[in-house]
mmCIF file of C-alpha atoms in Angstrom:
data_model
loop_
_atom_site.group_PDB
_atom_site.id
_atom_site.type_symbol
_atom_site.label_atom_id
_atom_site.label_comp_id
_atom_site.label_asym_id
_atom_site.label_seq_id
_atom_site.Cartn_x
_atom_site.Cartn_y
_atom_site.Cartn_z
ATOM 1 C CA LEU A 1428 -35.903 -98.293 -11.065
ATOM 2 C CA VAL A 1429 -38.889 -98.467 -13.420
ATOM 3 C CA GLY A 1430 -36.696 -100.102 -16.059
ATOM 4 C CA LEU A 1431 -35.597 -102.771 -13.590
ATOM 5 C CA MET A 1432 -39.202 -103.458 -12.557
ATOM 6 C CA PHE A 1433 -40.762 -103.653 -16.023
ATOM 7 C CA GLY A 1434 -37.780 -104.390 -18.291
ATOM 8 C CA GLN A 1435 -38.188 -101.037 -20.032
ATOM 9 C CA VAL A 1436 -38.778 -97.396 -19.235
ATOM 10 C CA LEU A 1437 -42.501 -96.763 -19.613
ATOM 11 C CA ALA A 1438 -43.200 -93.273 -20.879
ATOM 12 C CA PRO A 1439 -46.680 -91.890 -20.175
ATOM 13 C CA PRO A 1440 -48.832 -91.570 -23.306
ATOM 14 C CA GLU A 1441 -48.667 -88.256 -25.122
ATOM 15 C CA ARG A 1442 -51.897 -86.383 -25.556
ATOM 16 C CA PRO A 1443 -52.729 -85.860 -29.245
ATOM 17 C CA PRO A 1444 -53.907 -82.422 -30.382
ATOM 18 C CA VAL A 1445 -57.708 -82.326 -30.408
ATOM 19 C CA GLU A 1446 -59.819 -79.444 -31.654
ATOM 20 C CA HIS A 1447 -62.495 -78.512 -29.143
ATOM 21 C CA GLY A 1448 -66.041 -78.723 -30.396
ATOM 22 C CA ALA A 1449 -69.441 -77.625 -29.170
ATOM 23 C CA PRO A 1450 -70.186 -77.116 -25.457
ATOM 24 C CA VAL A 1451 -71.067 -80.328 -23.616
ATOM 25 C CA LEU A 1452 -71.340 -79.409 -19.944
ATOM 26 C CA ASP A 1453 -72.783 -76.050 -18.955
ATOM 27 C CA LEU A 1454 -72.900 -74.986 -15.315
ATOM 28 C CA SER A 1455 -74.696 -71.704 -14.682
ATOM 29 C CA SER A 1456 -74.433 -70.137 -11.190
ATOM 30 C CA VAL A 1457 -74.268 -73.565 -9.543
ATOM 31 C CA GLU A 1458 -73.895 -73.720 -5.767
ATOM 32 C CA LEU A 1459 -72.525 -77.029 -4.478
ATOM 33 C CA ARG A 1460 -73.977 -78.919 -1.534
ATOM 34 C CA HIS A 1461 -70.677 -79.323 0.276
ATOM 35 C CA PRO A 1462 -69.760 -78.521 3.912
ATOM 36 C CA GLY A 1463 -66.799 -76.413 2.812
ATOM 37 C CA ALA A 1464 -68.620 -74.573 0.038
ATOM 38 C CA SER A 1465 -68.511 -70.806 0.294
ATOM 39 C CA GLY A 1466 -71.825 -70.315 -1.457
ATOM 40 C CA ARG A 1467 -70.071 -68.661 -4.374
ATOM 41 C CA PRO A 1468 -71.770 -69.816 -7.581
ATOM 42 C CA VAL A 1469 -69.813 -71.743 -10.215
ATOM 43 C CA SER A 1470 -70.290 -71.075 -13.917
ATOM 44 C CA LEU A 1471 -68.358 -73.268 -16.337
ATOM 45 C CA SER A 1472 -68.571 -74.494 -19.923
ATOM 46 C CA VAL A 1473 -66.729 -77.652 -21.033
ATOM 47 C CA ARG A 1474 -66.415 -78.390 -24.744
ATOM 48 C CA GLU A 1475 -66.092 -81.567 -26.785
ATOM 49 C CA GLY A 1476 -62.538 -82.951 -26.654
ATOM 50 C CA GLU A 1477 -61.604 -80.781 -23.671
ATOM 51 C CA VAL A 1478 -60.063 -82.068 -20.428
ATOM 52 C CA ILE A 1479 -60.701 -80.307 -17.135
ATOM 53 C CA GLY A 1480 -58.614 -81.312 -14.110
ATOM 54 C CA LEU A 1481 -59.767 -80.799 -10.518
ATOM 55 C CA ALA A 1482 -57.063 -80.088 -7.944
ATOM 56 C CA GLY A 1483 -57.168 -79.517 -4.216
ATOM 57 C CA LEU A 1484 -56.721 -81.152 -0.855
ATOM 58 C CA GLU A 1485 -58.937 -84.172 -0.251
ATOM 59 C CA GLY A 1486 -62.411 -83.074 0.800
ATOM 60 C CA SER A 1487 -62.177 -79.598 -0.696
ATOM 61 C CA GLY A 1488 -65.208 -80.071 -2.927
ATOM 62 C CA GLN A 1489 -63.955 -81.987 -5.958
ATOM 63 C CA ARG A 1490 -66.148 -85.008 -5.191
ATOM 64 C CA ALA A 1491 -69.242 -82.838 -4.673
ATOM 65 C CA PHE A 1492 -68.483 -81.079 -7.963
ATOM 66 C CA LEU A 1493 -68.227 -84.345 -9.914
ATOM 67 C CA ARG A 1494 -71.334 -85.845 -8.308
ATOM 68 C CA THR A 1495 -73.300 -82.687 -9.085
ATOM 69 C CA CYS A 1496 -72.216 -82.905 -12.734
ATOM 70 C CA ALA A 1497 -73.337 -86.566 -12.752
ATOM 71 C CA GLY A 1498 -76.766 -86.016 -11.228
ATOM 72 C CA LEU A 1499 -75.866 -87.911 -8.052
ATOM 73 C CA LEU A 1500 -75.996 -84.747 -5.954
ATOM 74 C CA GLN A 1501 -78.452 -81.931 -6.516
ATOM 75 C CA PRO A 1502 -77.056 -78.376 -6.549
ATOM 76 C CA ALA A 1503 -78.214 -75.960 -3.878
ATOM 77 C CA ALA A 1504 -78.898 -73.449 -6.646
ATOM 78 C CA GLY A 1505 -78.151 -72.894 -10.314
ATOM 79 C CA ARG A 1506 -78.517 -74.824 -13.553
ATOM 80 C CA VAL A 1507 -76.785 -77.958 -14.877
ATOM 81 C CA GLY A 1508 -77.029 -78.399 -18.621
ATOM 82 C CA LEU A 1509 -75.718 -81.066 -20.980
ATOM 83 C CA ALA A 1510 -75.452 -80.376 -24.712
ATOM 84 C CA GLY A 1511 -78.146 -77.719 -24.495
ATOM 85 C CA ARG A 1512 -80.495 -79.840 -22.366
ATOM 86 C CA ASP A 1513 -81.397 -78.691 -18.847
ATOM 87 C CA LEU A 1514 -80.898 -81.615 -16.458
ATOM 88 C CA THR A 1515 -81.147 -79.667 -13.209
ATOM 89 C CA GLY A 1516 -82.931 -81.760 -10.594
ATOM 90 C CA ARG A 1517 -82.747 -84.961 -12.666
ATOM 91 C CA GLY A 1518 -81.218 -88.211 -11.380
ATOM 92 C CA TYR A 1519 -78.184 -90.147 -12.570
ATOM 93 C CA ARG A 1520 -80.249 -92.349 -14.883
ATOM 94 C CA ASP A 1521 -81.285 -89.263 -16.871
ATOM 95 C CA PHE A 1522 -77.673 -88.052 -16.955
ATOM 96 C CA LEU A 1523 -76.545 -91.522 -18.069
ATOM 97 C CA SER A 1524 -79.123 -91.527 -20.871
ATOM 98 C CA ALA A 1525 -77.848 -88.107 -21.947
ATOM 99 C CA GLY A 1526 -74.304 -89.440 -22.347
ATOM 100 C CA VAL A 1527 -72.711 -88.948 -18.915
ATOM 101 C CA TYR A 1528 -70.519 -91.677 -17.414
ATOM 102 C CA TYR A 1529 -69.112 -91.503 -13.884
ATOM 103 C CA LEU A 1530 -66.099 -93.458 -12.578
ATOM 104 C CA PRO A 1531 -65.916 -93.134 -8.777
ATOM 105 C CA ALA A 1532 -62.764 -93.451 -6.709
ATOM 106 C CA GLY A 1533 -64.272 -96.375 -4.781
ATOM 107 C CA ARG A 1534 -64.122 -99.053 -7.453
ATOM 108 C CA LEU A 1535 -65.811 -101.763 -5.380
ATOM 109 C CA GLU A 1536 -67.777 -99.462 -3.094
ATOM 110 C CA GLU A 1537 -69.572 -97.597 -5.913
ATOM 111 C CA GLY A 1538 -68.377 -98.733 -9.329
ATOM 112 C CA LEU A 1539 -68.589 -102.525 -9.186
ATOM 113 C CA VAL A 1540 -70.593 -105.101 -7.233
ATOM 114 C CA ALA A 1541 -68.594 -107.395 -4.955
ATOM 115 C CA GLY A 1542 -69.629 -111.015 -5.380
ATOM 116 C CA LEU A 1543 -70.744 -110.641 -9.001
ATOM 117 C CA THR A 1544 -68.698 -112.084 -11.839
ATOM 118 C CA ILE A 1545 -67.336 -110.209 -14.834
ATOM 119 C CA THR A 1546 -70.059 -111.801 -16.972
ATOM 120 C CA GLU A 1547 -72.758 -110.623 -14.565
ATOM 121 C CA HIS A 1548 -71.374 -107.089 -14.696
ATOM 122 C CA PHE A 1549 -71.660 -107.007 -18.472
ATOM 123 C CA ALA A 1550 -75.188 -108.399 -18.222
ATOM 124 C CA LEU A 1551 -76.013 -105.376 -16.046
ATOM 125 C CA THR A 1552 -74.634 -102.935 -18.628
ATOM 126 C CA ARG A 1553 -77.492 -103.789 -20.991
ATOM 127 C CA GLY A 1554 -79.655 -101.395 -19.007
ATOM 128 C CA ASP A 1555 -82.935 -102.969 -20.142
ATOM 129 C CA ARG A 1556 -85.671 -104.347 -17.920
ATOM 130 C CA ALA A 1557 -85.967 -107.758 -19.558
ATOM 131 C CA ARG A 1558 -86.935 -110.526 -17.156
ATOM 132 C CA LEU A 1559 -84.619 -113.045 -18.789
ATOM 133 C CA VAL A 1560 -80.879 -112.700 -19.304
ATOM 134 C CA ASP A 1561 -79.164 -114.128 -22.380
ATOM 135 C CA TRP A 1562 -76.178 -115.562 -20.522
ATOM 136 C CA GLY A 1563 -74.567 -116.834 -23.723
ATOM 137 C CA GLU A 1564 -74.541 -113.312 -25.128
ATOM 138 C CA ALA A 1565 -73.294 -111.888 -21.826
ATOM 139 C CA ARG A 1566 -70.465 -114.412 -21.614
ATOM 140 C CA GLY A 1567 -69.460 -113.747 -25.225
ATOM 141 C CA LEU A 1568 -69.368 -110.012 -24.499
ATOM 142 C CA ALA A 1569 -67.276 -110.654 -21.367
ATOM 143 C CA ASP A 1570 -64.806 -112.753 -23.377
ATOM 144 C CA ARG A 1571 -64.381 -109.986 -25.965
ATOM 145 C CA LYS A 1572 -64.025 -107.217 -23.381
ATOM 146 C CA ILE A 1573 -61.502 -109.202 -21.335
ATOM 147 C CA ALA A 1574 -59.354 -109.675 -24.433
ATOM 148 C CA ASP A 1575 -59.739 -106.095 -25.696
ATOM 149 C CA ASN A 1576 -58.932 -104.542 -22.319
ATOM 150 C CA PHE A 1577 -56.243 -107.023 -21.187
ATOM 151 C CA ILE A 1578 -58.153 -107.900 -18.013
ATOM 152 C CA ARG A 1579 -56.394 -110.598 -16.024
ATOM 153 C CA GLY A 1580 -59.403 -112.704 -15.219
ATOM 154 C CA THR A 1581 -62.030 -114.973 -16.752
ATOM 155 C CA PRO A 1582 -65.768 -114.429 -17.322
ATOM 156 C CA THR A 1583 -66.435 -116.304 -14.055
ATOM 157 C CA THR A 1584 -63.989 -114.249 -11.959
ATOM 158 C CA ASN A 1585 -65.623 -112.149 -9.253
ATOM 159 C CA ALA A 1586 -64.964 -108.402 -9.462
ATOM 160 C CA ASP A 1587 -63.621 -108.294 -5.903
ATOM 161 C CA ALA A 1588 -61.026 -110.956 -6.792
ATOM 162 C CA LEU A 1589 -59.424 -108.650 -9.377
ATOM 163 C CA SER A 1590 -56.487 -106.354 -8.627
ATOM 164 C CA GLY A 1591 -57.105 -102.609 -8.495
ATOM 165 C CA GLY A 1592 -55.722 -102.133 -11.982
ATOM 166 C CA ASN A 1593 -57.943 -104.856 -13.411
ATOM 167 C CA GLN A 1594 -60.973 -103.468 -11.609
ATOM 168 C CA GLN A 1595 -60.303 -100.140 -13.308
ATOM 169 C CA ARG A 1596 -59.936 -101.887 -16.658
ATOM 170 C CA LEU A 1597 -63.296 -103.563 -16.057
ATOM 171 C CA LEU A 1598 -64.947 -100.232 -15.260
ATOM 172 C CA LEU A 1599 -63.561 -98.732 -18.469
ATOM 173 C CA ALA A 1600 -64.638 -101.804 -20.436
ATOM 174 C CA MET A 1601 -68.193 -101.337 -19.148
ATOM 175 C CA MET A 1602 -68.296 -97.778 -20.452
ATOM 176 C CA PRO A 1603 -70.846 -97.186 -23.246
ATOM 177 C CA ALA A 1604 -69.507 -96.796 -26.771
ATOM 178 C CA GLU A 1605 -70.693 -93.184 -26.962
ATOM 179 C CA VAL A 1606 -69.989 -90.929 -23.986
ATOM 180 C CA ARG A 1607 -70.413 -87.167 -24.139
ATOM 181 C CA LEU A 1608 -69.092 -86.381 -20.667
ATOM 182 C CA LEU A 1609 -66.736 -88.617 -18.687
ATOM 183 C CA LEU A 1610 -66.399 -87.797 -14.982
ATOM 184 C CA MET A 1611 -63.659 -89.497 -12.934
ATOM 185 C CA GLU A 1612 -62.313 -89.494 -9.397
ATOM 186 C CA HIS A 1613 -58.629 -90.418 -9.172
ATOM 187 C CA PRO A 1614 -58.572 -92.554 -12.359
ATOM 188 C CA THR A 1615 -55.070 -93.965 -11.717
ATOM 189 C CA ARG A 1616 -54.805 -93.918 -7.916
ATOM 190 C CA GLY A 1617 -53.192 -97.099 -6.606
ATOM 191 C CA LEU A 1618 -52.244 -98.327 -10.087
ATOM 192 C CA ASP A 1619 -48.779 -99.332 -11.245
ATOM 193 C CA ILE A 1620 -47.085 -97.304 -13.973
ATOM 194 C CA GLU A 1621 -48.010 -99.731 -16.749
ATOM 195 C CA SER A 1622 -51.708 -99.813 -15.790
ATOM 196 C CA ALA A 1623 -51.844 -96.022 -15.398
ATOM 197 C CA ALA A 1624 -50.343 -95.540 -18.865
ATOM 198 C CA TRP A 1625 -52.861 -97.986 -20.337
ATOM 199 C CA VAL A 1626 -55.775 -96.186 -18.658
ATOM 200 C CA TRP A 1627 -54.757 -92.813 -20.093
ATOM 201 C CA THR A 1628 -54.168 -94.297 -23.529
ATOM 202 C CA ARG A 1629 -57.779 -95.446 -23.577
ATOM 203 C CA LEU A 1630 -59.058 -92.172 -22.152
ATOM 204 C CA LEU A 1631 -57.191 -90.085 -24.733
ATOM 205 C CA GLU A 1632 -58.745 -92.157 -27.505
ATOM 206 C CA ARG A 1633 -62.120 -90.909 -26.308
ATOM 207 C CA LEU A 1634 -61.164 -87.280 -26.929
ATOM 208 C CA GLY A 1635 -60.995 -87.912 -30.658
ATOM 209 C CA THR A 1636 -64.662 -88.939 -30.665
ATOM 210 C CA GLY A 1637 -65.736 -85.723 -28.960
ATOM 211 C CA THR A 1638 -65.898 -86.899 -25.354
ATOM 212 C CA ALA A 1639 -65.241 -84.209 -22.746
ATOM 213 C CA ILE A 1640 -63.363 -85.339 -19.628
ATOM 214 C CA VAL A 1641 -63.479 -83.904 -16.107
ATOM 215 C CA PHE A 1642 -61.281 -85.675 -13.564
ATOM 216 C CA ALA A 1643 -60.027 -85.167 -10.027
ATOM 217 C CA SER A 1644 -56.517 -86.243 -9.076
ATOM 218 C CA ALA A 1645 -53.994 -85.769 -6.296
ATOM 219 C CA ASP A 1646 -51.162 -86.300 -8.804
ATOM 220 C CA LEU A 1647 -50.015 -82.848 -9.929
ATOM 221 C CA ASP A 1648 -48.022 -84.245 -12.868
ATOM 222 C CA GLU A 1649 -51.129 -86.081 -14.096
ATOM 223 C CA LEU A 1650 -53.217 -82.918 -13.846
ATOM 224 C CA LEU A 1651 -50.662 -80.792 -15.699
ATOM 225 C CA LYS A 1652 -49.944 -83.352 -18.417
ATOM 226 C CA TYR A 1653 -53.505 -84.156 -19.486
ATOM 227 C CA SER A 1654 -55.618 -81.097 -18.606
ATOM 228 C CA ASP A 1655 -56.450 -78.079 -20.728
ATOM 229 C CA ARG A 1656 -57.669 -76.183 -17.688
ATOM 230 C CA ILE A 1657 -57.395 -76.949 -13.993
ATOM 231 C CA LEU A 1658 -59.942 -75.934 -11.358
ATOM 232 C CA VAL A 1659 -58.262 -75.508 -7.978
ATOM 233 C CA PHE A 1660 -60.454 -76.002 -4.909
ATOM 234 C CA PHE A 1661 -59.452 -74.247 -1.696
ATOM 235 C CA ALA A 1662 -61.647 -73.172 1.247
ATOM 236 C CA GLY A 1663 -64.787 -73.288 -0.873
ATOM 237 C CA VAL A 1664 -63.274 -71.087 -3.587
ATOM 238 C CA LEU A 1665 -62.570 -72.246 -7.156
ATOM 239 C CA LYS A 1666 -59.760 -70.776 -9.246
ATOM 240 C CA ALA A 1667 -59.305 -71.731 -12.903
ATOM 241 C CA VAL A 1668 -55.808 -71.862 -14.429
ATOM 242 C CA ASP A 1669 -54.398 -72.798 -17.825
ATOM 243 C CA ALA A 1670 -52.564 -76.108 -17.424
ATOM 244 C CA ARG A 1671 -50.080 -75.212 -20.177
ATOM 245 C CA GLU A 1672 -49.026 -72.020 -18.401
ATOM 246 C CA THR A 1673 -48.845 -73.429 -14.863
ATOM 247 C CA SER A 1674 -45.992 -75.306 -13.176
ATOM 248 C CA GLY A 1675 -46.239 -77.979 -10.525
ATOM 249 C CA GLU A 1676 -44.844 -75.559 -7.965
ATOM 250 C CA GLU A 1677 -47.413 -72.886 -8.812
ATOM 251 C CA LEU A 1678 -50.218 -75.441 -8.698
ATOM 252 C CA GLY A 1679 -49.016 -76.658 -5.306
ATOM 253 C CA HIS A 1680 -49.119 -73.110 -3.928
ATOM 254 C CA LEU A 1681 -52.651 -72.593 -5.254
ATOM 255 C CA ILE A 1682 -53.791 -75.814 -3.613
ATOM 256 C CA GLY A 1683 -52.350 -74.508 -0.359
ATOM 257 C CA GLY A 1684 -54.200 -71.205 -0.738
ATOM 258 C CA LYS A 1685 -51.268 -69.113 -1.921
ATOM 259 C CA GLU A 1686 -51.191 -67.193 -5.196
ATOM 260 C CA SER A 1687 -47.426 -67.542 -5.688
ATOM 261 C CA ALA A 1688 -44.241 -68.736 -4.028
#
């Protein structure tokens, strides 16, 4: 069926072997502010080049976990560190300056600004407080990013006029060149097979530069294929498993609160 739709069978990109480096994210006895949280503290270390998948039924705490790691939600207790720096209690701007980038599930609701053009989005990525915008520079950057990321649009296209796949491409194109920790909610949800493969190709390229990735997904195959470890959320309890030693069936049972079939 895929071959008939796209003219060829699209195989998902293979993850290259990456040696894990120094710790990037360090959670020490963190308690999440989430209605379903059990109050049990979470301690976790994520290293350079490592991929952590988050599994669980929707609303089980994955979103609160990601937002806490991004500085968008303050922990009820515990310490959040990034590359040896204590960022507990700091806001997202401080996390962003430290090398954290967050891709929310709501592309238009949180990631992009409806009504603004692609050029205007790249003008916003400058992050400075200059009173004047160099629109020629911003348009040139938009042209290059559109070509590099195969975005089906023009510099004057509004973000809300793009398809879901192209909105995700725009979000990835806006990502800083150097990212220590990439946090994502459902990075390929609603995307066609070709767009999903492209997204993961770009994400895997980041691992080679030392970026650590933490992502939540409802796709068990996606979690198993790209993760080193998977954190399973159920009834406020987190269980860590090795993705290479876990099957889809076993992962499904853990998500449902069962240890085995």
